Amino acid sequence: MPAVAARGLTKHFVLETRRRRPLYRDLVNAVRGQSPQHVVALGGIDLDVPTGQRVGIVGPNGAGKTTLLRVLAGIYRPTSGACRVQGRVACFLEAGVGIASTLSVLNNIHLYGAVVGLTRRETRASIARILEFAELEDFRFVPVEHLSLGMQQRLFFAIMVETMRRRKADVFLFDECLSGTDARFSEKSERLLEELRHPEQTILYASHNLPHLRAVCGTAIFLKDGRIRHYGTTAEVIQTYLGDCGGRG
């Protein structure tokens, strides 16, 4: 049984909002059979991800990468079709989500640790390792709002990695989680993810950092216009993606 499965998965968003338009005009349009305009974020996704697979997701902006991950995470309800994720899910989908910006780094470790499934005892036992990996030992009492984007991403990625280390989830969803960090930290993260590789843990990882995806993921998906254009080895998919977008990574 695959860890992630989708059949005919679609997601539409209403393009036209009411804004200042009176409500009665919406009612008149409904009577006339005029429905609001929609944008198709996902246009029929069929996907099987085996347990233990690490799958990169590439594609241009607006391709549907974030929408797909959010549907799989249960944040968005699909417009049609179905998807199933086997086991517990942990996700890091947007910088700032789950952050209590006015609280300290230390308090955020406790708070976000609870969100991703760590017990209080596990969090306390993991604090030193999280701070060391995130390189924030000297910032433990600093409010998170005073950290740069890259520092924030290092912090919350370190907590997610601790979740992985302690086997608190089965499927991990990442969306540009290291976009604000430097190349050195990205390479450090690649090494740790390889050390923590487990046959029962599955990762879907959307990123524009193609060298990072090559290092982390064995297979990949090329999404464009809400549809899967290619699903295969990461090298093949990246080659197809770069060819499609004229060599721009």
CSV table of C-alpha atoms in Angstrom, one decimal:
chain,number,residue,atom,x,y,z
A,1,MET,CA,0.0,0.0,0.0
A,2,PRO,CA,1.6,3.4,-1.0
A,3,ALA,CA,2.2,6.0,1.6
A,4,VAL,CA,0.5,8.6,-0.5
A,5,ALA,CA,-2.1,8.0,-3.2
A,6,ALA,CA,-4.2,10.4,-5.3
A,7,ARG,CA,-6.7,9.7,-8.0
A,8,GLY,CA,-8.2,12.4,-10.2
A,9,LEU,CA,-7.3,15.1,-7.6
A,10,THR,CA,-8.4,18.6,-8.5
A,11,LYS,CA,-8.5,21.9,-6.6
A,12,HIS,CA,-10.2,25.0,-7.9
A,13,PHE,CA,-10.1,28.5,-6.3
A,14,VAL,CA,-12.6,31.2,-6.8
A,15,LEU,CA,-10.9,33.9,-8.9
A,16,GLU,CA,-13.6,36.5,-8.5
A,17,THR,CA,-14.5,37.7,-5.0
A,18,ARG,CA,-17.3,39.9,-3.9
A,19,ARG,CA,-15.1,42.7,-2.6
A,20,ARG,CA,-17.4,45.8,-2.8
A,21,ARG,CA,-20.1,44.2,-5.0
A,22,PRO,CA,-23.5,44.1,-3.3
A,23,LEU,CA,-24.7,40.7,-2.2
A,24,TYR,CA,-27.8,40.9,-4.3
A,25,ARG,CA,-25.7,40.8,-7.5
A,26,ASP,CA,-24.3,37.5,-6.4
A,27,LEU,CA,-27.9,36.3,-5.9
A,28,VAL,CA,-28.9,37.6,-9.4
A,29,ASN,CA,-25.9,35.9,-11.0
A,30,ALA,CA,-26.8,32.6,-9.2
A,31,VAL,CA,-30.4,32.8,-10.5
A,32,ARG,CA,-29.1,33.5,-14.0
A,33,GLY,CA,-26.8,30.5,-13.7
A,34,GLN,CA,-23.6,32.6,-13.8
A,35,SER,CA,-21.0,31.0,-11.5
A,36,PRO,CA,-17.9,32.8,-10.2
A,37,GLN,CA,-14.7,32.4,-12.2
A,38,HIS,CA,-12.3,29.7,-11.0
A,39,VAL,CA,-8.6,29.1,-11.3
A,40,VAL,CA,-7.6,25.5,-11.6
A,41,ALA,CA,-4.7,24.9,-9.2
A,42,LEU,CA,-4.7,21.1,-9.6
A,43,GLY,CA,-6.1,19.7,-12.8
A,44,GLY,CA,-6.4,16.0,-12.1
A,45,ILE,CA,-3.5,14.4,-10.2
A,46,ASP,CA,-2.9,10.7,-10.2
A,47,LEU,CA,0.0,9.8,-7.9
A,48,ASP,CA,1.4,6.9,-5.9
A,49,VAL,CA,4.3,7.4,-3.6
A,50,PRO,CA,5.7,4.2,-2.1
A,51,THR,CA,6.5,4.0,1.6
A,52,GLY,CA,10.0,5.2,2.3
A,53,GLN,CA,10.3,7.1,-1.0
A,54,ARG,CA,11.8,10.6,-1.0
A,55,VAL,CA,10.1,12.6,-3.8
A,56,GLY,CA,11.1,16.0,-4.9
A,57,ILE,CA,8.5,18.4,-6.5
A,58,VAL,CA,9.7,20.9,-9.1
A,59,GLY,CA,7.9,23.3,-11.3
A,60,PRO,CA,7.5,27.0,-12.1
A,61,ASN,CA,5.7,29.4,-9.7
A,62,GLY,CA,2.0,28.7,-9.8
A,63,ALA,CA,2.4,25.1,-11.0
A,64,GLY,CA,0.5,23.7,-8.0
A,65,LYS,CA,3.3,22.5,-5.8
A,66,THR,CA,2.1,24.2,-2.6
A,67,THR,CA,-1.5,23.4,-3.3
A,68,LEU,CA,-0.7,19.7,-3.7
A,69,LEU,CA,1.1,19.6,-0.4
A,70,ARG,CA,-1.6,21.4,1.4
A,71,VAL,CA,-4.3,19.1,0.0
A,72,LEU,CA,-2.2,16.1,1.1
A,73,ALA,CA,-1.7,17.7,4.6
A,74,GLY,CA,-5.5,18.1,4.9
A,75,ILE,CA,-5.3,21.9,5.0
A,76,TYR,CA,-7.3,22.2,1.7
A,77,ARG,CA,-10.2,20.1,0.8
A,78,PRO,CA,-10.0,18.8,-2.8
A,79,THR,CA,-12.6,20.0,-5.3
A,80,SER,CA,-12.9,16.5,-6.7
A,81,GLY,CA,-11.0,13.3,-6.7
A,82,ALA,CA,-9.5,11.7,-3.7
A,83,CYS,CA,-6.2,11.4,-1.8
A,84,ARG,CA,-5.0,9.2,1.0
A,85,VAL,CA,-2.0,9.6,3.2
A,86,GLN,CA,-1.0,6.5,5.2
A,87,GLY,CA,0.1,7.2,8.8
A,88,ARG,CA,0.9,10.4,10.7
A,89,VAL,CA,1.8,13.6,8.8
A,90,ALA,CA,4.2,16.3,9.7
A,91,CYS,CA,4.5,19.4,7.5
A,92,PHE,CA,6.6,22.5,7.1
A,93,LEU,CA,4.8,24.3,4.4
A,94,GLU,CA,5.3,28.0,4.9
A,95,ALA,CA,7.8,30.2,6.8
A,96,GLY,CA,6.0,31.8,9.7
A,97,VAL,CA,3.2,29.3,10.1
A,98,GLY,CA,3.1,28.0,13.7
A,99,ILE,CA,5.5,30.8,14.8
A,100,ALA,CA,4.7,32.8,17.9
A,101,SER,CA,6.9,35.7,16.8
A,102,THR,CA,6.9,37.6,20.1
A,103,LEU,CA,8.0,34.5,22.1
A,104,SER,CA,11.6,33.5,22.5
A,105,VAL,CA,13.4,30.8,20.5
A,106,LEU,CA,13.2,28.5,23.5
A,107,ASN,CA,9.4,29.0,23.9
A,108,ASN,CA,8.9,28.4,20.2
A,109,ILE,CA,10.7,25.1,20.4
A,110,HIS,CA,8.3,24.0,23.1
A,111,LEU,CA,5.3,25.3,21.2
A,112,TYR,CA,6.2,24.0,17.7
A,113,GLY,CA,7.5,20.8,19.2
A,114,ALA,CA,4.0,20.1,20.6
A,115,VAL,CA,2.4,21.0,17.2
A,116,VAL,CA,4.6,18.4,15.4
A,117,GLY,CA,4.0,15.7,18.0
A,118,LEU,CA,6.9,15.9,20.5
A,119,THR,CA,6.0,15.3,24.1
A,120,ARG,CA,7.2,17.8,26.7
A,121,ARG,CA,9.8,15.3,27.9
A,122,GLU,CA,11.0,14.7,24.4
A,123,THR,CA,11.2,18.4,23.7
A,124,ARG,CA,13.2,19.1,26.8
A,125,ALA,CA,15.6,16.3,26.0
A,126,SER,CA,16.0,17.7,22.4
A,127,ILE,CA,16.5,21.4,23.1
A,128,ALA,CA,20.3,21.3,23.1
A,129,ARG,CA,20.4,19.2,19.9
A,130,ILE,CA,17.8,21.5,18.1
A,131,LEU,CA,19.7,24.7,19.1
A,132,GLU,CA,23.0,23.2,18.1
A,133,PHE,CA,21.8,22.1,14.7
A,134,ALA,CA,20.0,25.4,14.0
A,135,GLU,CA,23.2,27.2,15.2
A,136,LEU,CA,21.1,29.3,17.6
A,137,GLU,CA,22.6,28.4,21.0
A,138,ASP,CA,23.3,32.1,21.7
A,139,PHE,CA,19.7,33.1,20.7
A,140,ARG,CA,17.6,30.9,22.9
A,141,PHE,CA,16.0,33.9,24.8
A,142,VAL,CA,15.7,36.1,21.7
A,143,PRO,CA,12.2,36.7,20.4
A,144,VAL,CA,11.8,34.9,17.0
A,145,GLU,CA,10.6,38.1,15.4
A,146,HIS,CA,14.1,39.4,15.8
A,147,LEU,CA,15.6,36.6,13.8
A,148,SER,CA,16.2,36.7,10.1
A,149,LEU,CA,14.1,34.5,7.8
A,150,GLY,CA,17.0,32.1,7.3
A,151,MET,CA,17.5,31.8,11.1
A,152,GLN,CA,13.8,31.1,11.6
A,153,GLN,CA,13.9,28.4,8.9
A,154,ARG,CA,16.9,26.8,10.5
A,155,LEU,CA,15.1,26.7,13.8
A,156,PHE,CA,11.9,25.1,12.6
A,157,PHE,CA,13.7,22.8,10.2
A,158,ALA,CA,15.7,21.5,13.2
A,159,ILE,CA,12.5,20.8,15.1
A,160,MET,CA,11.1,18.9,12.1
A,161,VAL,CA,14.3,16.9,11.8
A,162,GLU,CA,14.0,16.0,15.5
A,163,THR,CA,10.5,14.8,14.8
A,164,MET,CA,11.9,12.6,12.1
A,165,ARG,CA,14.7,11.4,14.3
A,166,ARG,CA,12.2,10.3,17.0
A,167,ARG,CA,9.8,8.7,14.4
A,168,LYS,CA,6.9,10.9,15.4
A,169,ALA,CA,5.5,10.9,11.9
A,170,ASP,CA,5.4,8.7,8.8
A,171,VAL,CA,5.0,11.2,6.0
A,172,PHE,CA,6.9,14.5,5.9
A,173,LEU,CA,5.8,17.4,3.7
A,174,PHE,CA,8.3,20.2,3.0
A,175,ASP,CA,7.7,23.4,0.9
A,176,GLU,CA,10.7,25.6,0.3
A,177,CYS,CA,11.6,25.1,3.9
A,178,LEU,CA,15.3,26.2,3.4
A,179,SER,CA,14.8,28.9,0.8
A,180,GLY,CA,16.2,31.6,3.1
A,181,THR,CA,19.3,29.6,4.3
A,182,ASP,CA,22.8,29.6,2.9
A,183,ALA,CA,24.4,26.9,0.8
A,184,ARG,CA,26.5,25.7,3.8
A,185,PHE,CA,23.4,25.0,5.9
A,186,SER,CA,21.6,23.4,3.0
A,187,GLU,CA,24.5,20.9,2.6
A,188,LYS,CA,24.5,20.3,6.3
A,189,SER,CA,20.8,19.5,6.1
A,190,GLU,CA,21.4,17.1,3.2
A,191,ARG,CA,23.9,15.1,5.2
A,192,LEU,CA,21.6,14.9,8.2
A,193,LEU,CA,18.6,13.8,6.1
A,194,GLU,CA,20.7,11.1,4.6
A,195,GLU,CA,21.8,9.9,8.1
A,196,LEU,CA,18.1,9.8,9.3
A,197,ARG,CA,16.9,7.9,6.3
A,198,HIS,CA,14.4,5.3,7.4
A,199,PRO,CA,12.5,2.8,5.2
A,200,GLU,CA,9.1,3.6,6.9
A,201,GLN,CA,9.4,7.4,6.5
A,202,THR,CA,8.2,9.1,3.3
A,203,ILE,CA,9.1,12.6,2.2
A,204,LEU,CA,7.6,15.0,-0.3
A,205,TYR,CA,9.8,18.0,-0.8
A,206,ALA,CA,9.0,21.0,-3.0
A,207,SER,CA,11.9,23.3,-3.8
A,208,HIS,CA,13.5,25.5,-6.4
A,209,ASN,CA,16.9,24.4,-5.1
A,210,LEU,CA,17.6,21.7,-7.6
A,211,PRO,CA,21.0,20.7,-6.3
A,212,HIS,CA,19.5,20.2,-2.9
A,213,LEU,CA,16.7,18.0,-4.4
A,214,ARG,CA,19.2,16.0,-6.3
A,215,ALA,CA,21.0,15.2,-3.0
A,216,VAL,CA,17.9,14.5,-0.9
A,217,CYS,CA,15.4,12.8,-3.3
A,218,GLY,CA,15.7,9.7,-5.4
A,219,THR,CA,12.6,10.4,-7.5
A,220,ALA,CA,10.8,13.6,-8.4
A,221,ILE,CA,7.6,15.1,-9.9
A,222,PHE,CA,7.5,17.9,-12.5
A,223,LEU,CA,4.3,19.9,-12.0
A,224,LYS,CA,3.1,22.4,-14.5
A,225,ASP,CA,-0.3,24.1,-14.8
A,226,GLY,CA,-1.6,21.8,-12.0
A,227,ARG,CA,-0.7,18.6,-13.8
A,228,ILE,CA,2.1,16.1,-13.5
A,229,ARG,CA,4.2,16.3,-16.6
A,230,HIS,CA,6.9,13.8,-15.6
A,231,TYR,CA,7.4,11.4,-12.7
A,232,GLY,CA,10.7,9.5,-12.5
A,233,THR,CA,14.2,9.7,-11.2
A,234,THR,CA,15.2,13.1,-9.9
A,235,ALA,CA,17.9,13.6,-12.6
A,236,GLU,CA,15.4,12.8,-15.4
A,237,VAL,CA,12.7,15.1,-14.0
A,238,ILE,CA,15.1,18.0,-13.5
A,239,GLN,CA,16.4,17.6,-17.0
A,240,THR,CA,12.8,17.7,-18.3
A,241,TYR,CA,11.9,20.7,-16.2
A,242,LEU,CA,15.0,22.7,-17.2
A,243,GLY,CA,14.3,21.8,-20.9
A,244,ASP,CA,10.7,22.9,-20.5
A,245,CYS,CA,11.6,26.3,-19.0
A,246,GLY,CA,14.5,27.0,-21.3
A,247,GLY,CA,17.3,26.2,-19.0
A,248,ARG,CA,16.1,28.4,-16.1
A,249,GLY,CA,16.3,26.6,-12.8
